[in-house]
Short mmCIF file of C-alpha atoms and ligand atoms in Angstrom, two decimals:
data_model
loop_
_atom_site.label_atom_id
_atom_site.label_comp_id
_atom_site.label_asym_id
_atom_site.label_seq_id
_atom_site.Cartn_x
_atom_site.Cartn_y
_atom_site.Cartn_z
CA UNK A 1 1.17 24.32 8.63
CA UNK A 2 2.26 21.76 11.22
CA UNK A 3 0.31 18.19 11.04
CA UNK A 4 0.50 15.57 12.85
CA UNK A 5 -0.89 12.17 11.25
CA UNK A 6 -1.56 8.79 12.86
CA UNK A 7 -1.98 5.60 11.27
CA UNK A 8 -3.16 2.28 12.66
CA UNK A 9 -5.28 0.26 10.34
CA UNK A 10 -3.27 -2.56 10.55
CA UNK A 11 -0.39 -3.89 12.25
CA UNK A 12 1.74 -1.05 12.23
CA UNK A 13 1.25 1.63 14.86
CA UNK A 14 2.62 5.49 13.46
CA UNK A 15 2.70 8.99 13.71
CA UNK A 16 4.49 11.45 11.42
CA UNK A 17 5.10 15.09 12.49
CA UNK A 18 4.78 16.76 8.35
CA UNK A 19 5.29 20.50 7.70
CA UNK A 20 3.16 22.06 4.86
CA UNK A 21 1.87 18.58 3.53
CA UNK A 22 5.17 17.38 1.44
CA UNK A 23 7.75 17.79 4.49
CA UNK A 24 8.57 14.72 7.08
CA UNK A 25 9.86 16.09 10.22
CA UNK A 26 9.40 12.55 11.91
CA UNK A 27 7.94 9.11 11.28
CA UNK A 28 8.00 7.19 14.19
CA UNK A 29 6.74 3.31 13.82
CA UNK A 30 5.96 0.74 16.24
CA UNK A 31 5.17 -2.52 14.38
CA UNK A 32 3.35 -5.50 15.55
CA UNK A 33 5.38 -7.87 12.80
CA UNK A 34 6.96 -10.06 15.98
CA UNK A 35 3.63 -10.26 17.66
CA UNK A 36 1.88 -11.74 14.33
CA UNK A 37 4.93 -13.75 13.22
CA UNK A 38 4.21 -17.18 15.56
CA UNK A 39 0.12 -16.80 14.42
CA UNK A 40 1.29 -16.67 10.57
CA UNK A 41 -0.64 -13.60 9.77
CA UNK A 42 -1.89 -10.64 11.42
CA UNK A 43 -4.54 -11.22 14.32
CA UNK A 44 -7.38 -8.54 14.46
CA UNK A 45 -7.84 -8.79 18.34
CA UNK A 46 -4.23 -8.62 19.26
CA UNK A 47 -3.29 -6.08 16.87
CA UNK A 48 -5.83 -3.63 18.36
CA UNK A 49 -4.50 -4.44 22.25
CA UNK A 50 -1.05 -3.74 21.23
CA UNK A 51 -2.40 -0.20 19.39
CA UNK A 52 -3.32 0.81 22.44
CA UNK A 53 -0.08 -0.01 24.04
CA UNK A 54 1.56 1.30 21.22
CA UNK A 55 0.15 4.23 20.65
CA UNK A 56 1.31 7.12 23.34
CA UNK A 57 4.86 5.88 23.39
CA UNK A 58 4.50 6.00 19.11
CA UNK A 59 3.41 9.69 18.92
CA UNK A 60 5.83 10.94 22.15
CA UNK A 61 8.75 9.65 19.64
CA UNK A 62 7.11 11.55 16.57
CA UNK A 63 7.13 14.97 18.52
CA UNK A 64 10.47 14.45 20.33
CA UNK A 65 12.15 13.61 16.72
CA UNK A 66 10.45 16.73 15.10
CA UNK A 67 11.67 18.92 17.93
CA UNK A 68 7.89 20.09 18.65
CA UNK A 69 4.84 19.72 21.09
CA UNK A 70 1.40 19.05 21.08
CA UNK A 71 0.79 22.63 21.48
CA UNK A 72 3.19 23.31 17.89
CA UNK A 73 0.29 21.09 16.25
CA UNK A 74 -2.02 23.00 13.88
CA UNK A 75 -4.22 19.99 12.84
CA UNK A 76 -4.47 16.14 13.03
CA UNK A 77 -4.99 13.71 10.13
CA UNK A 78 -6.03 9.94 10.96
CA UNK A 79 -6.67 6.78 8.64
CA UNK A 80 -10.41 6.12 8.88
CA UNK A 81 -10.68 3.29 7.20
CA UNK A 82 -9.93 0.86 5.11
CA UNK A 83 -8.67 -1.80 7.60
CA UNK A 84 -9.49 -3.75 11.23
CA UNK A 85 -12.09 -2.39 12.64
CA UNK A 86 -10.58 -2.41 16.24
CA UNK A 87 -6.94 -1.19 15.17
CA UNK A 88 -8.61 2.24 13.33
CA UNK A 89 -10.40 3.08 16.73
CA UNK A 90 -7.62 3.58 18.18
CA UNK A 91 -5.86 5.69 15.70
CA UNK A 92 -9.26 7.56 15.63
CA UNK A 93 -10.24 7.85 19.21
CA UNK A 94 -6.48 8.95 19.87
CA UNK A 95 -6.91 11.40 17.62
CA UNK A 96 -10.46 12.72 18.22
CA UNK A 97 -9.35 13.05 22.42
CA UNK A 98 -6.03 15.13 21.01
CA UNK A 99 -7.90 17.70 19.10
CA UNK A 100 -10.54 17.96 21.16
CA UNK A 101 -8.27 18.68 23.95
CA UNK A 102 -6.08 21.10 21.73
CA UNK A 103 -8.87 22.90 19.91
CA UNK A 104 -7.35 21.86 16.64
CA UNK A 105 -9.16 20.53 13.58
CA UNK A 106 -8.73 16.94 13.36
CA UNK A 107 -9.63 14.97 10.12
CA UNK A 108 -10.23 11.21 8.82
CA UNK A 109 -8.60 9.87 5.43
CA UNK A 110 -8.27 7.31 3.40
CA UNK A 111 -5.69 4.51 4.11
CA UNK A 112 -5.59 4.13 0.31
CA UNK A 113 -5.17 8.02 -0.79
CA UNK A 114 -2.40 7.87 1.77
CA UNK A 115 -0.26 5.37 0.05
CA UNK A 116 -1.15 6.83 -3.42
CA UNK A 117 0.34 10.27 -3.06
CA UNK A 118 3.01 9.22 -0.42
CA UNK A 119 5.16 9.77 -3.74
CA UNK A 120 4.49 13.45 -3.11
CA UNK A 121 6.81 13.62 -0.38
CA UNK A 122 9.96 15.63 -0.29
CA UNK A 123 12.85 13.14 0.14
CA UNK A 124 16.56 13.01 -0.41
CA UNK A 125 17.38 11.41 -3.85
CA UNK A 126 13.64 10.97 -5.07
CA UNK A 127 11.70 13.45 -7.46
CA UNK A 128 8.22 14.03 -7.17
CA UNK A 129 5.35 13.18 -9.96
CA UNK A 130 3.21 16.48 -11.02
CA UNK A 131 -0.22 15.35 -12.16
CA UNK A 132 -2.19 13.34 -13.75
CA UNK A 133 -0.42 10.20 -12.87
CA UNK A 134 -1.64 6.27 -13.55
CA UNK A 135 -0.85 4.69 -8.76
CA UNK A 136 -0.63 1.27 -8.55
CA UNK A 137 -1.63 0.58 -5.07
CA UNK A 138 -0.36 -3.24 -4.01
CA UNK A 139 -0.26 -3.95 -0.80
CA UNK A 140 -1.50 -6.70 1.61
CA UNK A 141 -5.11 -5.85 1.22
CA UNK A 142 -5.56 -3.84 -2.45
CA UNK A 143 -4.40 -4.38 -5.49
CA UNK A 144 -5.95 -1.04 -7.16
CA UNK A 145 -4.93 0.79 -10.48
CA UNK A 146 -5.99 4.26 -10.02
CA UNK A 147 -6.48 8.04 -12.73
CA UNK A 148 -5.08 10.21 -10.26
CA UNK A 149 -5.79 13.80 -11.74
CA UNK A 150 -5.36 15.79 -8.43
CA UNK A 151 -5.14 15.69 -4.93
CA UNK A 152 -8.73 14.33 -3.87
CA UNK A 153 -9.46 13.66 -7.90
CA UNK A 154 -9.29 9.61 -8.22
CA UNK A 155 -10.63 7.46 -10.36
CA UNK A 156 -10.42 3.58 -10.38
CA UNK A 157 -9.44 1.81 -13.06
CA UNK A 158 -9.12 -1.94 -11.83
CA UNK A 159 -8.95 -4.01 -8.75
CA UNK A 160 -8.55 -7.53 -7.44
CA UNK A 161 -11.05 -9.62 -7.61
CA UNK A 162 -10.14 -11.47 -5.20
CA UNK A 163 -6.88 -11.94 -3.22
CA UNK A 164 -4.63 -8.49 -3.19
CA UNK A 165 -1.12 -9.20 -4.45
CA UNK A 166 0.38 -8.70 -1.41
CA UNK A 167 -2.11 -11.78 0.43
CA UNK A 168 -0.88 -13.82 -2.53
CA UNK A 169 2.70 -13.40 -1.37
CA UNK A 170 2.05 -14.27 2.27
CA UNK A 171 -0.22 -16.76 1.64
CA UNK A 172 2.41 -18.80 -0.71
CA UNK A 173 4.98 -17.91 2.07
CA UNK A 174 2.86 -19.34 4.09
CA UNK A 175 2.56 -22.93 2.07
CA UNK A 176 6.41 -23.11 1.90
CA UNK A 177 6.71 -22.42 5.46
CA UNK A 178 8.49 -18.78 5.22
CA UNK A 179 7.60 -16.43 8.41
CA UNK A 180 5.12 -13.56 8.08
CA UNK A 181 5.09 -11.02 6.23
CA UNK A 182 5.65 -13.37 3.75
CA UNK A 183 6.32 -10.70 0.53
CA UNK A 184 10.35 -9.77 2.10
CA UNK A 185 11.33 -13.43 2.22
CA UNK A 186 9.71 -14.45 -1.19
CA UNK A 187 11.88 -11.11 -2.35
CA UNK A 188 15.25 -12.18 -0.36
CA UNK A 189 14.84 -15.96 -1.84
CA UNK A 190 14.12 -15.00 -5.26
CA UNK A 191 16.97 -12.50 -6.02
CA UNK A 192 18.93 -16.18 -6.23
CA UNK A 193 16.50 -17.91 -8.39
CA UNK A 194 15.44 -18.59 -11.52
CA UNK A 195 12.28 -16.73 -12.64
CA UNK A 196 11.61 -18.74 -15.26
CA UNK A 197 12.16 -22.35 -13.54
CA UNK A 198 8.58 -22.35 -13.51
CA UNK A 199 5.94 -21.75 -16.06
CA UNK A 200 3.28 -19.99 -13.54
CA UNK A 201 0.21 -18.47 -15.17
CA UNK A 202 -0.21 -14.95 -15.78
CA UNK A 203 -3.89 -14.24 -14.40
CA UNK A 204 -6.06 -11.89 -16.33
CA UNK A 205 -3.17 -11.41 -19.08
CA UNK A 206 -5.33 -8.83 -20.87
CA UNK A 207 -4.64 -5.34 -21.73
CA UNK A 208 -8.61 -4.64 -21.77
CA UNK A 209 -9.55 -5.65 -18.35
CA UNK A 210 -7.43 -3.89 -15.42
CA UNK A 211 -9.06 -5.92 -13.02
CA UNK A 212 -6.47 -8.25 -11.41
CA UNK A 213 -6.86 -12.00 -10.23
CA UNK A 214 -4.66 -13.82 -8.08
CA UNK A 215 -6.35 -16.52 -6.06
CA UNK A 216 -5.52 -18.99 -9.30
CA UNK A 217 -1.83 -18.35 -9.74
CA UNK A 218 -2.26 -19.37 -5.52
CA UNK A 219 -4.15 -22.33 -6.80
CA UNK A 220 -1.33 -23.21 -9.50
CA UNK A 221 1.55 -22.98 -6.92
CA UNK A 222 -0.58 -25.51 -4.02
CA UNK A 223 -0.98 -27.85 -6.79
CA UNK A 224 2.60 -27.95 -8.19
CA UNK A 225 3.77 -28.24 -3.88
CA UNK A 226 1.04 -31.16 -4.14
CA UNK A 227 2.68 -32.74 -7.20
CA UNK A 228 6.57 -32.00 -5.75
CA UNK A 229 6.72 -31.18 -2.68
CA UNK A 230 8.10 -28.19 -0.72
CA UNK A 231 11.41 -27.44 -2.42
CA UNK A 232 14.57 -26.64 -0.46
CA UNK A 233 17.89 -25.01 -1.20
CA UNK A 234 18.15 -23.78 -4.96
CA UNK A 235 14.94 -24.96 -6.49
CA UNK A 236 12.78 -22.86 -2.98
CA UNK A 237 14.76 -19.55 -4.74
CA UNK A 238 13.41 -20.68 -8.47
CA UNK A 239 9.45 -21.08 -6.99
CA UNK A 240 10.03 -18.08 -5.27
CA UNK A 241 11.34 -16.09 -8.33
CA UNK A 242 8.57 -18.05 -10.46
CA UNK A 243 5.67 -16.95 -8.82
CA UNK A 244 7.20 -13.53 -7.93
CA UNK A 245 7.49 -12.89 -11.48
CA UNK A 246 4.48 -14.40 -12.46
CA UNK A 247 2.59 -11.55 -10.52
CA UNK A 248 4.96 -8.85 -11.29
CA UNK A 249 4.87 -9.68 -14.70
CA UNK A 250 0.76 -9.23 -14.18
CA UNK A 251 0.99 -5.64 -11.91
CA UNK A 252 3.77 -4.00 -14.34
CA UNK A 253 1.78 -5.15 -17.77
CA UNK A 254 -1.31 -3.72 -16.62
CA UNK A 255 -0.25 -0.89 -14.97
CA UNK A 256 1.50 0.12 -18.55
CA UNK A 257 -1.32 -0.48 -20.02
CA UNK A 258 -3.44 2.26 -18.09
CA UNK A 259 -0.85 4.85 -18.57
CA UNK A 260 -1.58 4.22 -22.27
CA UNK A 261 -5.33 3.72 -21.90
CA UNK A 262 -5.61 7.19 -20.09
CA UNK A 263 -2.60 9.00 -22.01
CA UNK A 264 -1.49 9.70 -18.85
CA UNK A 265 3.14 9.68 -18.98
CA UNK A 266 4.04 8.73 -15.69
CA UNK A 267 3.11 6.41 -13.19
CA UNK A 268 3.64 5.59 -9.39
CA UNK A 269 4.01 3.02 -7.03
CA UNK A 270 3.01 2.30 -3.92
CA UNK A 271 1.81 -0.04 -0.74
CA UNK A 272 3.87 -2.72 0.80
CA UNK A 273 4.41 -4.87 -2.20
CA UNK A 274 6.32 -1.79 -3.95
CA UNK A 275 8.82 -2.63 -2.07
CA UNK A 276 9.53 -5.84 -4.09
CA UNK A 277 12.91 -4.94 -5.74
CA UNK A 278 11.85 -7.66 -9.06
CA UNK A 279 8.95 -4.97 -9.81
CA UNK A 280 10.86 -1.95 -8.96
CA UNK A 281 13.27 -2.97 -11.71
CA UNK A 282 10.89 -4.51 -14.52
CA UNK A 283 8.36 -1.38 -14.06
CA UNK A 284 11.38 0.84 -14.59
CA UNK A 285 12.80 -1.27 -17.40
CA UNK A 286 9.19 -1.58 -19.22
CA UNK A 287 8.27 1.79 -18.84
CA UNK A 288 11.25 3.19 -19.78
CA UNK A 289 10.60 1.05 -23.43
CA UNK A 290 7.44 2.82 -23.42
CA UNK A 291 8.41 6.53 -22.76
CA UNK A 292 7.06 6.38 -19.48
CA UNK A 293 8.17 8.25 -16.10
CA UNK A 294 8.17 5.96 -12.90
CA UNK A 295 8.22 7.48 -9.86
CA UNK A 296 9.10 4.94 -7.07
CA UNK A 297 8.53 5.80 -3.17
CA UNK A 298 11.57 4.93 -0.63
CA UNK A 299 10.25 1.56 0.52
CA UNK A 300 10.22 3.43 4.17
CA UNK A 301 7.33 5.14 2.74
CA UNK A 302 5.74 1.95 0.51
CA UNK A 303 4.93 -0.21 3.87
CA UNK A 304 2.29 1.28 6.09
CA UNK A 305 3.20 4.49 8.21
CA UNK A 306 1.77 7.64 8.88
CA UNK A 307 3.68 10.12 6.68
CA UNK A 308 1.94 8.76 3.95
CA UNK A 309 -0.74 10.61 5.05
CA UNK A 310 0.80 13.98 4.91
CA UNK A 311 -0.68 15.08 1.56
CA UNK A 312 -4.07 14.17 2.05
CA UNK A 313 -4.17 15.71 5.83
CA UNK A 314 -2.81 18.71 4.85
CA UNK A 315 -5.02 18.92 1.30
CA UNK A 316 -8.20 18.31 3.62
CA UNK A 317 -7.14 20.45 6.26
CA UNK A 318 -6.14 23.34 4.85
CA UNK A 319 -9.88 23.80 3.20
CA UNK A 320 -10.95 22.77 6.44
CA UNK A 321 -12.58 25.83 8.84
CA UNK A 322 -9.73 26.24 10.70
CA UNK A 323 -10.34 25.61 14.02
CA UNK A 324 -12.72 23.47 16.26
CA UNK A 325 -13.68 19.25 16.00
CA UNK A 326 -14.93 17.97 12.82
CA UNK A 327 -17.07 14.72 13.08
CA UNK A 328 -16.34 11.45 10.73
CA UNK A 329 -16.87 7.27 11.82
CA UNK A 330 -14.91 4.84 11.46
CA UNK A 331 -15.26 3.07 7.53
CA UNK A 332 -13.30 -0.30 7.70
CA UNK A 333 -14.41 -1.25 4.26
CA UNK A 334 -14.64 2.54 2.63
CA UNK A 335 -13.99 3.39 -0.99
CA UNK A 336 -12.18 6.28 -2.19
CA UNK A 337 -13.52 7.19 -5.27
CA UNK A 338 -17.15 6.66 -4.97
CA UNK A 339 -19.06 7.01 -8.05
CA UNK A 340 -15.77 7.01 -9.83
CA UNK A 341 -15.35 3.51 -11.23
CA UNK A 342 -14.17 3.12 -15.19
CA UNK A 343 -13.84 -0.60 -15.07
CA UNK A 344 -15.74 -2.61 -17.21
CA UNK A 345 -18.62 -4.97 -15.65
CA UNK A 346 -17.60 -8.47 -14.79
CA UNK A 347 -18.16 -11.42 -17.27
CA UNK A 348 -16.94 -14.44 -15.45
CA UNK A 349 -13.92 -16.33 -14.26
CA UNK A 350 -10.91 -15.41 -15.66
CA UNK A 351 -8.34 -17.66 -12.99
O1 KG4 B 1 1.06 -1.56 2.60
P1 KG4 B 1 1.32 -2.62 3.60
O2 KG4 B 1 2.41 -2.39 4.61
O3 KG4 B 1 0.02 -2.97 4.41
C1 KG4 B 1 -1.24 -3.03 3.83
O4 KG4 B 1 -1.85 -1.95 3.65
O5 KG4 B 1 -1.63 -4.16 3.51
O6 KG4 B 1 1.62 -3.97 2.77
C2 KG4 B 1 1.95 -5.16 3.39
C3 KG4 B 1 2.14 -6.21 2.33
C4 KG4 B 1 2.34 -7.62 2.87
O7 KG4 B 1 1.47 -8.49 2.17
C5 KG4 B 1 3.79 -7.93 2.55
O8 KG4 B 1 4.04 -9.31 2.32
C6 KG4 B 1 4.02 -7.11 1.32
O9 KG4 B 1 3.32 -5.91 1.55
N1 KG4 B 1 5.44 -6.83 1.08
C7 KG4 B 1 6.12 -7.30 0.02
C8 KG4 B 1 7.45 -6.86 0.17
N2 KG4 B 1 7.53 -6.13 1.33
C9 KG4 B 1 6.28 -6.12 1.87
N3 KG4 B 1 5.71 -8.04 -1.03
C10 KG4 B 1 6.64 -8.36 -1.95
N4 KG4 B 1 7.95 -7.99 -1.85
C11 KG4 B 1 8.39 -7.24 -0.82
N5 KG4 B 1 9.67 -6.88 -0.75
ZN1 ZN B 2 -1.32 -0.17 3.53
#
């Protein structure tokens, strides 16, 4: 079965060309990274304009690198949400106006369930995880710990309560004065520091509560700027590596500790902040100590793009009628795994 996915919930424009749900013909991306730069962070209204600008060019390259056409297409699959409100429109409108005109079944998914089985996959030099596996989703907007028993079988075991990891990175990026997206160049500066320069606190350092929390550790490194000043030269790479390891330290421990909660031996990454090469390693190292499999996606596949979508499309799709125009809305704020929530209630604070 021949998909063709689009993704645009943020700043990246993308469409993949994926045969049979696990195989990447093409993943074309257009992203808007240059355009936010000069603003510090990504700007809803602009990144929407430059979707539309974006996106013809974006799924013309998909097709011609697949060797296909629009007529080779057997189905669509399109992020509905979570993310800006104006960017999904166009992925979904695009979308909708394809299938219609094609006569091909055309379905909305979850921006989420699209980077947590991205490690399904087929790709040179990387196995793929059989099921049940513990996803860490951390990306610029979710830090989520999910039970993934099958595809469309998820179950969420903690969250942030307040900034994702990934807004923790660019927003400290942003204090020191590093461009946007601030995660790479806290990476880049930190492989020369010292991670333990530092003493940053570990937020929410229980094994108990998956929740995550990382608007204090934010808090902890304004204060210690306030108190010394923006560092330069060696001691910028040790505050980098300090806080970087501060919330790696955070996402691997608890992440462990819902493989062991569930029973569940193997767990994935995923989401922009996967990328980071200190949690690559330490999640390896730590679950190696504890007998657990890691299965890490190509960063290519960790940041947003459409191919990430492949799975869920073609899961969805396949059980879909067959032919004609199924109906689903935009959800900017939508929740995969309604009804399915083990975390504990809240008790307070915990910064
Ligand atoms: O998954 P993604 O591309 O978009 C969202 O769905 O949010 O994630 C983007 C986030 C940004 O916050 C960016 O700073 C972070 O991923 N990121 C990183 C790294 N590469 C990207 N964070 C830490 N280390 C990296 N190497
Ligand atoms: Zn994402």
């Amino acid at each position: 079965m021949l998909i063709m996915t689009l993704e645009s919930s943020c700043d990246e424009t993308s469409a993949a060309i994926i045969k049979d749900g696990d195989t990447i013909l093409s993943n074309a991306i257009s992203s808007q990274i240059p355009i936010h730069r000069r603003f510090g962070g990504v700007v809803p209204e602009l990144a929407s304009r430059n979707h539309v600008l974006a996106i013809n060019q974006v799924i013309d390259d998909a097709l011609s690198a697949a060797g296909c056409t629009l007529q080779d297409l057997e189905g669509i699959g399109v992020t509905s949400g979570p993310g800006l409100m104006g960017s999904l429109l166009v992925g979904i409108e695009t979308a909708k106006a394809l299938a219609y005109a094609l006569d091909i079944p055309c379905v909305g998914l979850n921006h989420l369930e699209g980077h947590l089985t991205a490690v399904l996959l087929q790709q040179p030099n990387y196995t793929t995880p059989t099921f049940p596996y513990i996803g860490l989703v951390a990306s610029g907007g979710h830090s989520d710990l999910y039970l993934v028993r099958a595809m469309g079988d998820y179950t969420i075991l903690g969250r942030t309560r307040d900034d994702a990891a990934g807004e923790a990175f660019d927003k400290v990026a942003k204090m020191l004065g590093l461009p946007y997206p601030g995660g790479v160049e806290i990476d880049r500066l930190a492989a020369s520091g010292d991670p333990e320069a530092i003493a940053f606190p570990r937020p929410m350092w229980t094994r108990k509560n998956l929740d995550f929390s990382f608007a204090g550790l934010k808090t902890a490194v304004l204060t210690h700027l306030q108190q010394h000043g923006i560092p330069e030269g060696q001691q910028l790479s040790d505050l980098c590596a300090s806080f970087q390891a501060a919330v790696v330290d955070v996402l691997v421990m608890k992440t462990i500790a819902a493989a062991k909660q569930q029973k569940v031996p193997r767990i994935i990454l995923s989401g922009g902040v996967a990328c980071n090469s200190m949690l690559r390693q330490r999640m390896q190292e730590q679950a190696h100590k504890k007998k657990l499999e890691v299965f890490l996606a190509p960063p290519s596949l960790c940041t947003d793009n459409a191919a990430m979508l492949g799975p869920a499309a073609y899961y969805k799709l396949k059980d879909s009628s067959g032919t004609g125009f199924s109906h689903f809305d935009l959800q900017a704020s939508s929740s995969m795994a309604p009804g399915k929530d083990a975390r504990q209630p809240v008790k307070g604070p915990h910064r």
